[in-house]
Structure formats: C-alpha cells, structure tokens
XYZ file of C-alpha atoms in Angstrom:
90
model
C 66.046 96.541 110.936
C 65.558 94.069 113.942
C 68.555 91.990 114.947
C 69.097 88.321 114.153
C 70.808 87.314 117.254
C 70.809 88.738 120.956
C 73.852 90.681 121.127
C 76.195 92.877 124.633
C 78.917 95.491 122.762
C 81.756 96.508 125.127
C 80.703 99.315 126.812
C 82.128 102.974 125.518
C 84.502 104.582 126.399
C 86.252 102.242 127.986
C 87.995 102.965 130.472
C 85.590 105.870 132.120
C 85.538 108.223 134.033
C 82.251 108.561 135.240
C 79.722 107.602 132.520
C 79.751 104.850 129.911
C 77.834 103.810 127.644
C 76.348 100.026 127.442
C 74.913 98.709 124.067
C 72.928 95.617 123.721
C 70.599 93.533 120.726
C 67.731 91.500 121.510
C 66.434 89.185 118.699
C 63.514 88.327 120.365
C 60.275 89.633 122.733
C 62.496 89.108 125.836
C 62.150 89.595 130.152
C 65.469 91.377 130.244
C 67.757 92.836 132.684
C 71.190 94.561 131.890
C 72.652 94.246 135.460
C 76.539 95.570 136.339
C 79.092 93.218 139.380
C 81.587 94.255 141.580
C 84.808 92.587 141.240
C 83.648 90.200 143.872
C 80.144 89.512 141.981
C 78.342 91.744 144.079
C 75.265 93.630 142.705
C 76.043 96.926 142.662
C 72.985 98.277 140.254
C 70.291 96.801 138.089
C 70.142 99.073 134.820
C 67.202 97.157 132.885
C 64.544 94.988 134.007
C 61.369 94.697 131.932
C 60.371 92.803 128.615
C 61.798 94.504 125.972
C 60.978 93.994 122.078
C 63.259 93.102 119.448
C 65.675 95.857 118.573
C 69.230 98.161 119.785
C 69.070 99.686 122.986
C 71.433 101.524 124.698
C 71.845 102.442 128.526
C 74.137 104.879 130.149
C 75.770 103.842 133.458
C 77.302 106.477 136.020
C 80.124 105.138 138.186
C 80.776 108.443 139.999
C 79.453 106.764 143.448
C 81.765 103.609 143.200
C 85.431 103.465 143.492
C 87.834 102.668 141.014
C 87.984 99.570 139.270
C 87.168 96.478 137.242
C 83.234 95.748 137.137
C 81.089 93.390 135.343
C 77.787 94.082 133.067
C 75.874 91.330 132.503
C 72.797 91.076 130.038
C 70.301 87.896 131.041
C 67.400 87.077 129.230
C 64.999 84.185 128.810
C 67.307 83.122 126.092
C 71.098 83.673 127.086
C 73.493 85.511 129.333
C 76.267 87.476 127.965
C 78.668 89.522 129.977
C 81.711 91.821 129.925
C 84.108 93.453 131.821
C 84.257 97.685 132.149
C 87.115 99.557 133.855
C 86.350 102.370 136.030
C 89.437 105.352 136.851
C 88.902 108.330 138.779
C-alpha cells in the first residue's frame, strides 16, 4: 500500500539513549534527504540523500558521538519539508 501524502513520525524511543529510530512516507518519486540539526541548526549528519520511490522507510540514527541534548530531524523533498525535534540523554 503506497502512501497518499508525504509523511515524518516522531522518532522512537524518544528520549534515547544512543539509537532511535526515524520513520518517514513519501507519496511520490522524490530527491530526498532525512537530515538531523544541532540545537543551533548546525548539520551534524545527513541520514538520506537519494531519490527514493513511493513508500515507508525507516532509518536508524546513533547519537553515541554527540552530547546530550535537543536535536532536530528534518525530511526535505522536492515537495515539502517536515521536521521534528528528538531528545538525546546519556
């Protein structure tokens, strides 16, 4: 079942401690990259970044070399950008 609209779930768990998971819908054939922020807006690591088909995909993300904290993952396409906020505790 393809999705009808491009979609970014909050990450899971959240809070974590060091890995998360980050789930996201595109509707569409789609360039797409799935990008995370310092609290500053700083790239700090570029998860996805390649045309993906229609469908659910889901990425893990491992924190364990950054410190503590609230960060940002951000999903951009040629269509929208959609982001949300993940907490990191060591």
């Amino acid at each position: 079942e393809l999705p009808g609209k491009y979609n970014l779930f909050q990450n899971y768990p959240n809070p974590f401690n060091p890995v998360t998971k980050i789930r996201f819908q595109i509707s569409r054939l789609s360039d797409s990259k799935l990008r995370v922020y310092d609290i500053n807006g700083r790239l700090i690591a570029e998860l996805v970044d390649q045309k993906l088909s229609a469908g659910t995909y889901e990425v893990n993300f491992d924190g364990s070399s950054f410190s503590s904290g609230v960060y940002f993952y951000s999903l951009v396409t040629d269509q929208i950008t959609l982001t949300r906020k993940m907490i990191l505790v060591k």
